[in-house]
Tab-separated table of C-alpha atoms in Angstrom:
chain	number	residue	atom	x	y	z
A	72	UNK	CA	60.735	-64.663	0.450
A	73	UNK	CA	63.312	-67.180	1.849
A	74	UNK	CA	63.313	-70.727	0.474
A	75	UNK	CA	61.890	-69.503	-2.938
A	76	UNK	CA	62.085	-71.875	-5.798
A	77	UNK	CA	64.407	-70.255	-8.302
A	78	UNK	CA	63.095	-69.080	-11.619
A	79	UNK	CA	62.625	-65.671	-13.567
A	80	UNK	CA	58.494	-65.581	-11.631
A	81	UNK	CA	60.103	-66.713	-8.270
A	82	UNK	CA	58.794	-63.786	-6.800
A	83	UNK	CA	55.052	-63.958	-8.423
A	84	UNK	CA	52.144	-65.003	-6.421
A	85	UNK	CA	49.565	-67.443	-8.836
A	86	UNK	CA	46.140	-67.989	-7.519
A	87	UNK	CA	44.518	-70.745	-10.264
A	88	UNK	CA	40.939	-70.685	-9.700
A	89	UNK	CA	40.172	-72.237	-13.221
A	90	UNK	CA	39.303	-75.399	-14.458
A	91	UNK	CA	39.891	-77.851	-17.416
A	92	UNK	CA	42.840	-76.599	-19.972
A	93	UNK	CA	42.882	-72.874	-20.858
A	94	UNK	CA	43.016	-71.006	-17.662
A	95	UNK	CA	45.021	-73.796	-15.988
A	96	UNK	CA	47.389	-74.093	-18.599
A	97	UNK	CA	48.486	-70.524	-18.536
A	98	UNK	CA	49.067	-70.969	-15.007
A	99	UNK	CA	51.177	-74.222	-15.535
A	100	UNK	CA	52.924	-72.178	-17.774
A	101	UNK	CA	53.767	-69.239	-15.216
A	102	UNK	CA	54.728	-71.808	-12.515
A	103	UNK	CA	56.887	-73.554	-15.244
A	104	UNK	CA	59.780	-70.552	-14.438
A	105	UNK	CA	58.771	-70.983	-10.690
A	106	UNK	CA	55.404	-68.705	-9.671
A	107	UNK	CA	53.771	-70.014	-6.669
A	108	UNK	CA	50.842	-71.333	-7.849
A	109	UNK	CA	47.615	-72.064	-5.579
A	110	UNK	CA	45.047	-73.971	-7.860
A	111	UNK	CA	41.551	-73.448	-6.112
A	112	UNK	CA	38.867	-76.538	-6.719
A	113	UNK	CA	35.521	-77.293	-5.195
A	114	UNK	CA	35.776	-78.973	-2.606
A	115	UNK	CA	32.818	-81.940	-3.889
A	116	UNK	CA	33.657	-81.379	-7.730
A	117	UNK	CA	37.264	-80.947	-8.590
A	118	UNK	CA	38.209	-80.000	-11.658
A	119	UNK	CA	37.125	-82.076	-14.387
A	120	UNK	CA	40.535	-82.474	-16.085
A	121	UNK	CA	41.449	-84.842	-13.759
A	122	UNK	CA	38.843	-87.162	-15.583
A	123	UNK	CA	40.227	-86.051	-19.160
A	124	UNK	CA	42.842	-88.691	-20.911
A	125	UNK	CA	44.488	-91.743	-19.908
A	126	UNK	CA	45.344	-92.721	-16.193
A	127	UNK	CA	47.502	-95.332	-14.987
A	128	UNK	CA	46.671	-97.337	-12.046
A	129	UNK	CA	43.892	-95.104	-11.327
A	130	UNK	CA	46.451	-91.958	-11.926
A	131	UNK	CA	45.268	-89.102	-14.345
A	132	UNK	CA	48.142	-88.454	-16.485
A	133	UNK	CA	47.224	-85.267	-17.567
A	134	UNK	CA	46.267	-83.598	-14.042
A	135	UNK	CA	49.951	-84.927	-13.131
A	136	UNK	CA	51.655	-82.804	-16.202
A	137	UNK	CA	48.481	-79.624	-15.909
A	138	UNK	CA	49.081	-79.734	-12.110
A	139	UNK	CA	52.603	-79.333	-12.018
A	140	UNK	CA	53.851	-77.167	-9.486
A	141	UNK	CA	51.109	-76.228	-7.822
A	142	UNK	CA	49.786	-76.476	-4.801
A	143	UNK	CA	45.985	-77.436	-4.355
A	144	UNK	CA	43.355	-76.135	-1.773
A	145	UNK	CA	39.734	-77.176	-2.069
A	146	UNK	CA	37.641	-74.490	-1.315
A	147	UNK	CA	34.003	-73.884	-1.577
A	148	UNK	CA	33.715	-70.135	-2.720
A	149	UNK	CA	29.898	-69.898	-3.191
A	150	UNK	CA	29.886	-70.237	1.008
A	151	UNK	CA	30.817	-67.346	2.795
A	152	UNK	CA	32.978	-68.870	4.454
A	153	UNK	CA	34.865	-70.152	1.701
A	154	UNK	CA	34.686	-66.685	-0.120
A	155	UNK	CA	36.465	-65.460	3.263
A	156	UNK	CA	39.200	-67.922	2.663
A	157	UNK	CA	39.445	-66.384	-1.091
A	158	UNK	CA	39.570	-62.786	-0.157
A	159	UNK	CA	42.424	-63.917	1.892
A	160	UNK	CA	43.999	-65.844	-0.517
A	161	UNK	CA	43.520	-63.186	-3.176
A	162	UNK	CA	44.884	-60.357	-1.006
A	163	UNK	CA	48.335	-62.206	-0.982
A	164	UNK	CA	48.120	-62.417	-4.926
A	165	UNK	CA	49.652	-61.040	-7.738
A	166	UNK	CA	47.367	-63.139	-9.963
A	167	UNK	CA	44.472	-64.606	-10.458
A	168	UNK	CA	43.228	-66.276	-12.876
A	169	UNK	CA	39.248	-67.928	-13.160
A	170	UNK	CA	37.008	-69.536	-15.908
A	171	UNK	CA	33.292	-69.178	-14.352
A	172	UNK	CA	30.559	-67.460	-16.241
A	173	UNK	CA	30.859	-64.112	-17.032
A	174	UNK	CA	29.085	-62.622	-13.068
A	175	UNK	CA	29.580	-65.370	-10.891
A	176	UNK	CA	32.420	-64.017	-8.845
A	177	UNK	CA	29.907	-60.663	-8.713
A	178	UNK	CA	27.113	-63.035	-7.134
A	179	UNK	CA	29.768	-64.556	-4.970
A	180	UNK	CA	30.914	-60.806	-3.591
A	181	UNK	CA	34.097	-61.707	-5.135
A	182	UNK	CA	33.849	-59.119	-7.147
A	183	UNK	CA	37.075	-57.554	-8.743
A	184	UNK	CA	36.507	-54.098	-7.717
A	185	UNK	CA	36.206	-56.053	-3.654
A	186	UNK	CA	39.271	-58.061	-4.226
A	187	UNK	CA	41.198	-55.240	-5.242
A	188	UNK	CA	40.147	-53.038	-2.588
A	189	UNK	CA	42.614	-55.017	-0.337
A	190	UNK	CA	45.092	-55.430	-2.682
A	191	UNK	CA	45.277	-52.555	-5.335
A	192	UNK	CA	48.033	-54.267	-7.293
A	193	UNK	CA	45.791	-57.510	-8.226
A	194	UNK	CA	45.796	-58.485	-11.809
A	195	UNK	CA	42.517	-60.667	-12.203
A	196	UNK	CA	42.678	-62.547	-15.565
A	197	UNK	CA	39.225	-63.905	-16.781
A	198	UNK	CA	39.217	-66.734	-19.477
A	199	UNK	CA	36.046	-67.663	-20.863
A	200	UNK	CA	34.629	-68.996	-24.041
A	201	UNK	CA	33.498	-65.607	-25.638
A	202	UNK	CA	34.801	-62.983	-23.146
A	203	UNK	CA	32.786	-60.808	-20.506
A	204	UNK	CA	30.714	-58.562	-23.109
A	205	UNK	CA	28.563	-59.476	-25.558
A	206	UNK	CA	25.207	-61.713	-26.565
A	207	UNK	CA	27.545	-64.749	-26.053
A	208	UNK	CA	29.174	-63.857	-22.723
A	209	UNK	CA	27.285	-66.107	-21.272
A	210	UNK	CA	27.145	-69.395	-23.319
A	211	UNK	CA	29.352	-72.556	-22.214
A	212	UNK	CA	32.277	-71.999	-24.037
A	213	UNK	CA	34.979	-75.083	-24.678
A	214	UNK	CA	38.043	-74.744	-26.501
A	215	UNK	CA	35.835	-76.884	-29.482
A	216	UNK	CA	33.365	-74.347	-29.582
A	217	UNK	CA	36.331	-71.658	-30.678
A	218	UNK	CA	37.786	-74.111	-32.980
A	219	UNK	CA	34.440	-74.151	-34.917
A	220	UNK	CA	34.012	-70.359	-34.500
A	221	UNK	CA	36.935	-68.924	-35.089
A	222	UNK	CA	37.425	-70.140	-38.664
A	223	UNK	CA	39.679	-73.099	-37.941
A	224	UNK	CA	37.412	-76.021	-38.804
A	225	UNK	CA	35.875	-74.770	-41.675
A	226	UNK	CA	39.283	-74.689	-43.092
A	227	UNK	CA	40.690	-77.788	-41.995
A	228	UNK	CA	40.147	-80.888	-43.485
A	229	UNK	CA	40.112	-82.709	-46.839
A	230	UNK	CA	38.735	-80.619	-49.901
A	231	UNK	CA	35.784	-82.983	-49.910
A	232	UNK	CA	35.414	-83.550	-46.656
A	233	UNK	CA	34.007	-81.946	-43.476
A	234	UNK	CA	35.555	-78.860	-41.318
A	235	UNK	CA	37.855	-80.690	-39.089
A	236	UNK	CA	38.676	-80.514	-35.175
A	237	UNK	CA	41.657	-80.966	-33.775
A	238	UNK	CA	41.969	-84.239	-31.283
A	239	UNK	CA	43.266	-81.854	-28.885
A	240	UNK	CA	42.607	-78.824	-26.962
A	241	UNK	CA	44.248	-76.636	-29.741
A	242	UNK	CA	42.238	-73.193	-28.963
A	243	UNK	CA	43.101	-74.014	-25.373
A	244	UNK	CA	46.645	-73.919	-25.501
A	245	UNK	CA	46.713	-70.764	-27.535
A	246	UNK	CA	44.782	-69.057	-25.595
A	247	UNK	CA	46.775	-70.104	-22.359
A	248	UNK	CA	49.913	-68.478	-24.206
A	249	UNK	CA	47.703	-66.119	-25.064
A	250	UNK	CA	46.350	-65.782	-20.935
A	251	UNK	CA	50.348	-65.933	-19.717
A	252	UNK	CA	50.880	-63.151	-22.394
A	253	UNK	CA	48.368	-60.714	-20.969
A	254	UNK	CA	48.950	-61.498	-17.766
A	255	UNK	CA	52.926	-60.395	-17.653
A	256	UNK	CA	51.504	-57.464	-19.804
A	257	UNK	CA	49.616	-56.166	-17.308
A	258	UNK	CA	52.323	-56.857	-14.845
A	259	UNK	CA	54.759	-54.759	-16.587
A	260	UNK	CA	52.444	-52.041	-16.765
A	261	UNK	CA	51.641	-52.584	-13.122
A	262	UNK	CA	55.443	-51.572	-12.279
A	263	UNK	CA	55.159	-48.307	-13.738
A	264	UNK	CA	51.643	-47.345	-12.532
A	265	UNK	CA	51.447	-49.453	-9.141
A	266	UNK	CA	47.522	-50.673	-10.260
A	267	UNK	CA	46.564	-54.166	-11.391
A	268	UNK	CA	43.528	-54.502	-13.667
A	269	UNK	CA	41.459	-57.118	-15.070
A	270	UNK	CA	42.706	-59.033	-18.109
A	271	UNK	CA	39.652	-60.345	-20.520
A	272	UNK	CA	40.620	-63.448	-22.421
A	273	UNK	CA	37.898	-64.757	-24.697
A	274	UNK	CA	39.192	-68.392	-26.194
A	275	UNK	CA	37.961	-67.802	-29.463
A	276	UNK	CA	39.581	-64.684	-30.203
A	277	UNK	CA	44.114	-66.390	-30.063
A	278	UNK	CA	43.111	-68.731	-32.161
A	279	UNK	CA	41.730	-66.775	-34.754
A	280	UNK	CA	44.582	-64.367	-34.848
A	281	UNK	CA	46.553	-67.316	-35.764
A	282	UNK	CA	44.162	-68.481	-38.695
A	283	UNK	CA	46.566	-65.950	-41.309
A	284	UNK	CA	44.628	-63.294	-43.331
A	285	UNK	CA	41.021	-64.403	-43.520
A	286	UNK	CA	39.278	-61.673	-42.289
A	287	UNK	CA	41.350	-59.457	-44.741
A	288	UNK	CA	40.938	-61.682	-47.469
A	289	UNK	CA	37.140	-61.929	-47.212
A	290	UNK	CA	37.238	-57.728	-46.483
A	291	UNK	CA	39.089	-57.185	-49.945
A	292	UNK	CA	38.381	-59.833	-52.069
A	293	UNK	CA	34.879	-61.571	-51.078
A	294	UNK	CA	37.017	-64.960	-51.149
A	295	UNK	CA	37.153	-67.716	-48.100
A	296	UNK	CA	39.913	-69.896	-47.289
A	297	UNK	CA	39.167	-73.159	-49.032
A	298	UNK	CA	39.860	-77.095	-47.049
A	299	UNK	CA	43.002	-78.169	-48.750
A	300	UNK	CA	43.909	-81.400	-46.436
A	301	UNK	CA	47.919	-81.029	-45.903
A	302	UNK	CA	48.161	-78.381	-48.632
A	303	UNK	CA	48.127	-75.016	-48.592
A	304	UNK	CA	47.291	-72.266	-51.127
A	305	UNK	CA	50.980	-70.181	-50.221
A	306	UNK	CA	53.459	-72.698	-51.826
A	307	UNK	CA	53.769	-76.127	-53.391
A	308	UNK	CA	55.376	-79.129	-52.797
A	309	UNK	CA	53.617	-78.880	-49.398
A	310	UNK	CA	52.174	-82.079	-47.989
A	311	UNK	CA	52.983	-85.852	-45.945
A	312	UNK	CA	54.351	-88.021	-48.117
A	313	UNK	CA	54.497	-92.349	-47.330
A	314	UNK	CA	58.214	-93.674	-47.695
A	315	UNK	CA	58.838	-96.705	-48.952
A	316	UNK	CA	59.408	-98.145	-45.519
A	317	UNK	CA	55.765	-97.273	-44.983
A	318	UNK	CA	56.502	-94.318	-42.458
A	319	UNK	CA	55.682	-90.812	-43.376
A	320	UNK	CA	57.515	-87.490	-44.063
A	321	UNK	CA	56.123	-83.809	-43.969
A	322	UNK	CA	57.887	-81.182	-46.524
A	323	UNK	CA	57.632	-77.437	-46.914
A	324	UNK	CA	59.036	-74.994	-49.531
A	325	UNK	CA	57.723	-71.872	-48.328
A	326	UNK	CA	61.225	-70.275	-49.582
A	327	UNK	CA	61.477	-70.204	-53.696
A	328	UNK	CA	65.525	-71.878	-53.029
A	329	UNK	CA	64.077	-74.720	-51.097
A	330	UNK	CA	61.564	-75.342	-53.376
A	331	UNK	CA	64.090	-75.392	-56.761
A	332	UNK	CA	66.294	-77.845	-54.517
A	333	UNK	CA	63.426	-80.223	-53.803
A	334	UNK	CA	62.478	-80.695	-57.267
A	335	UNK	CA	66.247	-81.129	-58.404
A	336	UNK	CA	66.453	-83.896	-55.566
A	337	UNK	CA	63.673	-85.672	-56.886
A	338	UNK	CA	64.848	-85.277	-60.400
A	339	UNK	CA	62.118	-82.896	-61.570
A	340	UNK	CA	64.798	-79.602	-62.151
A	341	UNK	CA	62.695	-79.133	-65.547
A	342	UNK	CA	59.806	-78.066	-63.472
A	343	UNK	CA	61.954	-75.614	-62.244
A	344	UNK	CA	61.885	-73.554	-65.439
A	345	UNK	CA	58.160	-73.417	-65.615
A	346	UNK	CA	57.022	-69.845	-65.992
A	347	UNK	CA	54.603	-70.507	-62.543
A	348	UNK	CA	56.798	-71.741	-60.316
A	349	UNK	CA	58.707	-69.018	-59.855
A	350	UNK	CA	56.186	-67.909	-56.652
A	351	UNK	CA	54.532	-70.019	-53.774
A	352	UNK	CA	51.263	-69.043	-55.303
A	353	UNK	CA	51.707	-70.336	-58.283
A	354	UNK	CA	53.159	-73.355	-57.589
A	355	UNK	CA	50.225	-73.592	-55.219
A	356	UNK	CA	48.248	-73.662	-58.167
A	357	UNK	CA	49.845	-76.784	-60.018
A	358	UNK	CA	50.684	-78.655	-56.380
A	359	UNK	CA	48.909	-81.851	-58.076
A	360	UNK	CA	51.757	-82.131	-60.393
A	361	UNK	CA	54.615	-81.157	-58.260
A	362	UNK	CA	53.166	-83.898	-55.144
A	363	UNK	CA	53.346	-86.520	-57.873
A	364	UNK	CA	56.956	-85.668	-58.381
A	365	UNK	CA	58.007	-85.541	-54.841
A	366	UNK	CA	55.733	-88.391	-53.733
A	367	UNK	CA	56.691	-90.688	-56.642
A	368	UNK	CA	60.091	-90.422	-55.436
A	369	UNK	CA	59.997	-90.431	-51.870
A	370	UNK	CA	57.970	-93.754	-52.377
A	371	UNK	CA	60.801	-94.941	-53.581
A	372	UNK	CA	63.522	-94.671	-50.821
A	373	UNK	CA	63.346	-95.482	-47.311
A	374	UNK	CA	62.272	-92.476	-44.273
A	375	UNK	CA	65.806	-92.514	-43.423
A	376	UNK	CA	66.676	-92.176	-47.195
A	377	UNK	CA	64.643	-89.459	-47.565
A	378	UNK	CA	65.925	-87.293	-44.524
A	379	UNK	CA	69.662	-88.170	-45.284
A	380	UNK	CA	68.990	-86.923	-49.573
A	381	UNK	CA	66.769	-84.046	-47.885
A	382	UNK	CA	69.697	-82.890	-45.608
A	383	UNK	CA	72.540	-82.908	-48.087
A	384	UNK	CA	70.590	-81.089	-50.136
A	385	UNK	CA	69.954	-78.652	-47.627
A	386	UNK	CA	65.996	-78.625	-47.929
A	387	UNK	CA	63.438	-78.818	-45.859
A	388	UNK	CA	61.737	-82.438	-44.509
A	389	UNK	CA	60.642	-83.675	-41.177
A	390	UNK	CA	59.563	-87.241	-40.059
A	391	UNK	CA	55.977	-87.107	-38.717
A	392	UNK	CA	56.660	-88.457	-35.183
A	393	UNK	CA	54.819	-89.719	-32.593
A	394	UNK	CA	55.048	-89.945	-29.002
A	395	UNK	CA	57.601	-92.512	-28.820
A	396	UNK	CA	59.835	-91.044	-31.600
A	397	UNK	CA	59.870	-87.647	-30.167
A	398	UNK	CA	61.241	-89.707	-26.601
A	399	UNK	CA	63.561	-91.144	-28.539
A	400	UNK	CA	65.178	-88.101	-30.649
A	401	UNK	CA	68.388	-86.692	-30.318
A	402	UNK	CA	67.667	-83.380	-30.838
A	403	UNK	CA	64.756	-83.206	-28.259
A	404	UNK	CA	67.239	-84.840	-25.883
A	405	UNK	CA	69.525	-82.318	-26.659
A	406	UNK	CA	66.686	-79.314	-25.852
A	407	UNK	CA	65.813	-81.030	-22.501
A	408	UNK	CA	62.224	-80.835	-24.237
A	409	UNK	CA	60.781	-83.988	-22.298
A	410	UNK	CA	61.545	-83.531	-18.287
A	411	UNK	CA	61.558	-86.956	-15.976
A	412	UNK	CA	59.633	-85.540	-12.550
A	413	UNK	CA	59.560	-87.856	-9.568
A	414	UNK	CA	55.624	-88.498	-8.805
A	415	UNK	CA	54.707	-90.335	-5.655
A	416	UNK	CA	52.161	-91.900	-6.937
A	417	UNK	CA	54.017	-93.566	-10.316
A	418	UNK	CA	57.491	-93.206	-9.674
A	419	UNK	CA	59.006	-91.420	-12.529
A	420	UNK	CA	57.019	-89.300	-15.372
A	421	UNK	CA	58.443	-87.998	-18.665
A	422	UNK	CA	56.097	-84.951	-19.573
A	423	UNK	CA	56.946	-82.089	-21.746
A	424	UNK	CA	59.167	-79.026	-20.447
A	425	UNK	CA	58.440	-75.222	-20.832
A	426	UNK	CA	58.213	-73.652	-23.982
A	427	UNK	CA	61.777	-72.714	-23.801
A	428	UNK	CA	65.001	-71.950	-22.009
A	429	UNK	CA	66.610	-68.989	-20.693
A	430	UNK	CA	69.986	-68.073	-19.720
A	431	UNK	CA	68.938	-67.099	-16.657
A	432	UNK	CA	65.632	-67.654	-14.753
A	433	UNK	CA	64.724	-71.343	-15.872
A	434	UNK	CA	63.295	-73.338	-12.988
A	435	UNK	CA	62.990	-76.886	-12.162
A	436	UNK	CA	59.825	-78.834	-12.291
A	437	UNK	CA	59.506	-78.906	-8.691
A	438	UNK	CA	57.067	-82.057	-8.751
A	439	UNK	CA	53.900	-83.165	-10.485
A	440	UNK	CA	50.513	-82.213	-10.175
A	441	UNK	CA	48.814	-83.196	-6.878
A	442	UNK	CA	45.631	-84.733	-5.178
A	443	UNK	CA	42.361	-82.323	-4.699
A	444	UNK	CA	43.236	-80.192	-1.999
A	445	UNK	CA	46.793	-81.823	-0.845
A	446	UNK	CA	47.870	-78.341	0.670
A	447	UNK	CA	44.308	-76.699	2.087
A	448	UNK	CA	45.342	-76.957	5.562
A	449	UNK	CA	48.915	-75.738	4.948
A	450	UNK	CA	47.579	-72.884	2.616
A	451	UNK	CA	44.877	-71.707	5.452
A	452	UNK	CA	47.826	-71.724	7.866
A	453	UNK	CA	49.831	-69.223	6.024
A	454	UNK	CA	46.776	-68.003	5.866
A	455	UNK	CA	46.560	-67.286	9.342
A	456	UNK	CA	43.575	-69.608	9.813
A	457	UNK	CA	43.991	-71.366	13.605
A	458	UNK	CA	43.748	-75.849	13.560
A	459	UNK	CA	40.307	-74.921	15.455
A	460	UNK	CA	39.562	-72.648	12.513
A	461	UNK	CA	40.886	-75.180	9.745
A	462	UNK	CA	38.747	-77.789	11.654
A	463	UNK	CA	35.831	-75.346	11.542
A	464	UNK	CA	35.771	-74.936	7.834
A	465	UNK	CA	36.203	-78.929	7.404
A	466	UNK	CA	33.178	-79.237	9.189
A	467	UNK	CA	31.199	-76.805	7.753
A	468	UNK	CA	31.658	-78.487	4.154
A	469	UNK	CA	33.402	-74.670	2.819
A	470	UNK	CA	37.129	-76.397	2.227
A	471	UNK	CA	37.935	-79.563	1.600
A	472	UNK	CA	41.307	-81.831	1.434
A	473	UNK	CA	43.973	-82.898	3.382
A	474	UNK	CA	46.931	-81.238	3.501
């Protein structure tokens, strides 16, 4: 198609009929290396992430980085009308990707086995909170929900303390990696067979495969992973430390050579020669007596102190950074990490970048997200729609916006 926007998925079709962070995401992430993405909202209840997070001068921040280039219809597919314009839509489609309960787009004669009819090559990817089988497949399901089922809360936290959430949509994002993931998969196959299919994501299910060897552990041994706080049961020193200048460093000797230089630094090398610390394990074991070590002395010197000693040394330390430091940081400067878009609406918007770079097929953030339905009448055009048509469906209440 002439006047593409260059990128490695220049040539991929994105319809985003999702709401709120997983299914969206993994379409942010596709039109990150330049898919043409079509995000799909009700036209009298957009999608709720634009209320989610800060906003400045009545601007969601979040919708402006989740929206990013894509274009928005509003479109009211329980009509049939509006489930006309998403057959339409659809048939021009590589991918779509939705979030409603497990039989809605059935009820809706939106059906996957319909949509494909008209174009065979469709890949339909269908994030929910506990997939499309199942006793659950019909319960809400929010990214918190997986976090608590998937064995990531019960783990997290202080020893003492309660399972712990994240303040974030953490099972969210994975499983929008997790959504992009299937999605080129079934693309890839589609090349060779010439047949799209329907991709079933179930949020609970990424994060879980990232949780390490539970399942196996409590298979073989009848054991559960304990709350440790910031340690872990692998290796020792592992933990945030306070510097004397009252900021804070994180550490990790998950190698045995890291680990033998740490203690040197802090002038601990006798620990070295223990019989236990010779494995992660074992020094797991005894982690009260190596954090004394390494905190004592990192108390002692400044952050900057720290990193410099840490870095001659050649062992591992990182400063626990916020916002502004990771703005500020030469090395995320150097990665391009935080992109400055151009927004109408607030002039210009650091947000982060993809996930990474390529040597060919990056893409420019073409702009930030937009307003509910900012392209519906230039989307029903290409559509083929007539303005008496457009003006039709306005006024019948099955699209909304104003583009």
């Amino acid at each position: 198609m002439s006047g593409q926007a260059p990128g490695a998925l220049a040539d991929l079709r994105v319809v985003d009929a999702s709401t709120l962070f997983a299914g969206p995401m993994a379409a942010m992430h596709l039109g990150d290396l330049g898919a043409q993405v079509t995000k799909v909202e009700h036209p009298r209840r957009p999608d709720p992430a634009r209320g989610h997070g800060p906003e400045k001068d009545g601007q969601n921040l979040w919708s402006k980085t989740l929206g990013r280039n894509k274009r928005t219809i509003q479109v009211d597919l329980s009509t049939e009308a509006g489930a006309d314009v998403f057959r339409r839509l659809c048939a021009t489609a590589d991918v779509v990707i939705e979030n409603f309960r497990p039989d809605t787009l059935e009820r809706w004669g939106l059906a996957y086995p319909e949509l494909s009819e008209a174009n065979p090559g469709l890949v339909l990817a269908r994030v929910t909170g506990f997939g499309q089988i199942g006793p659950y497949r019909r319960r809400p399901g929010f990214g918190t929900l997986a976090e608590a089922m998937s064995g990531f809360a019960s783990s997290t936290g202080a020893p003492d303390g309660p399972p712990t959430l994240p303040p974030f949509g953490l099972a969210d994002g994975i499983a929008s990696l997790a959504t992009a993931f299937a999605i080129m998969s079934a693309l890839h196959q589609r090349a060779a067979t010439g047949r799209g299919q329907v991709v079933d994501v179930a949020i609970v299910e990424p994060i879980m495969a990232m949780l390490g060897p539970q399942i196996s552990r409590w298979d073989q041994l009848g054991t559960l992973q304990p709350r440790l706080g910031n340690r872990t049961n692998n290796n020792a020193p592992r933990n945030t430390y306070r510097t004397g200048d009252d900021q804070w460093v994180a550490i990790s000797t998950s190698s045995q050579n890291i680990a033998e230089r740490v203690m040197r630094l802090v002038g601990r090398a006798d620990l070295v020669d223990e019989p236990w610390f010779a494995t992660g394990r074992t020094r797991a074991e005894h982690a009260d007596v190596l954090d004394a070590a390494v905190g004592g002395w990192i108390a002692r010197h400044s952050r900057d102190e720290v990193i410099a000693a840490f870095e001659r040394s050649e062992a591992a330390v990182a400063p626990v950074y916020t916002a502004k430091d990771i703005v500020d940081d030469p090395q995320f400067q150097a990665l391009g990490t935080i992109r400055r878009v151009d927004d109408p609406d607030l002039g210009e918007l650091a947000m982060q970048g993809p996930l990474f770079r390529m040597s060919e097929g990056d893409a420019p953030t073409r702009h930030t997200g937009r307003g509910p339905g900012a392209d519906t009448a230039t989307v029903l055009r290409e559509l083929g729609y007539s303005e008496a048509e457009v003006g039709a469906l306005r006024e019948s209440g099955a699209v909304g916006g104003v583009g």
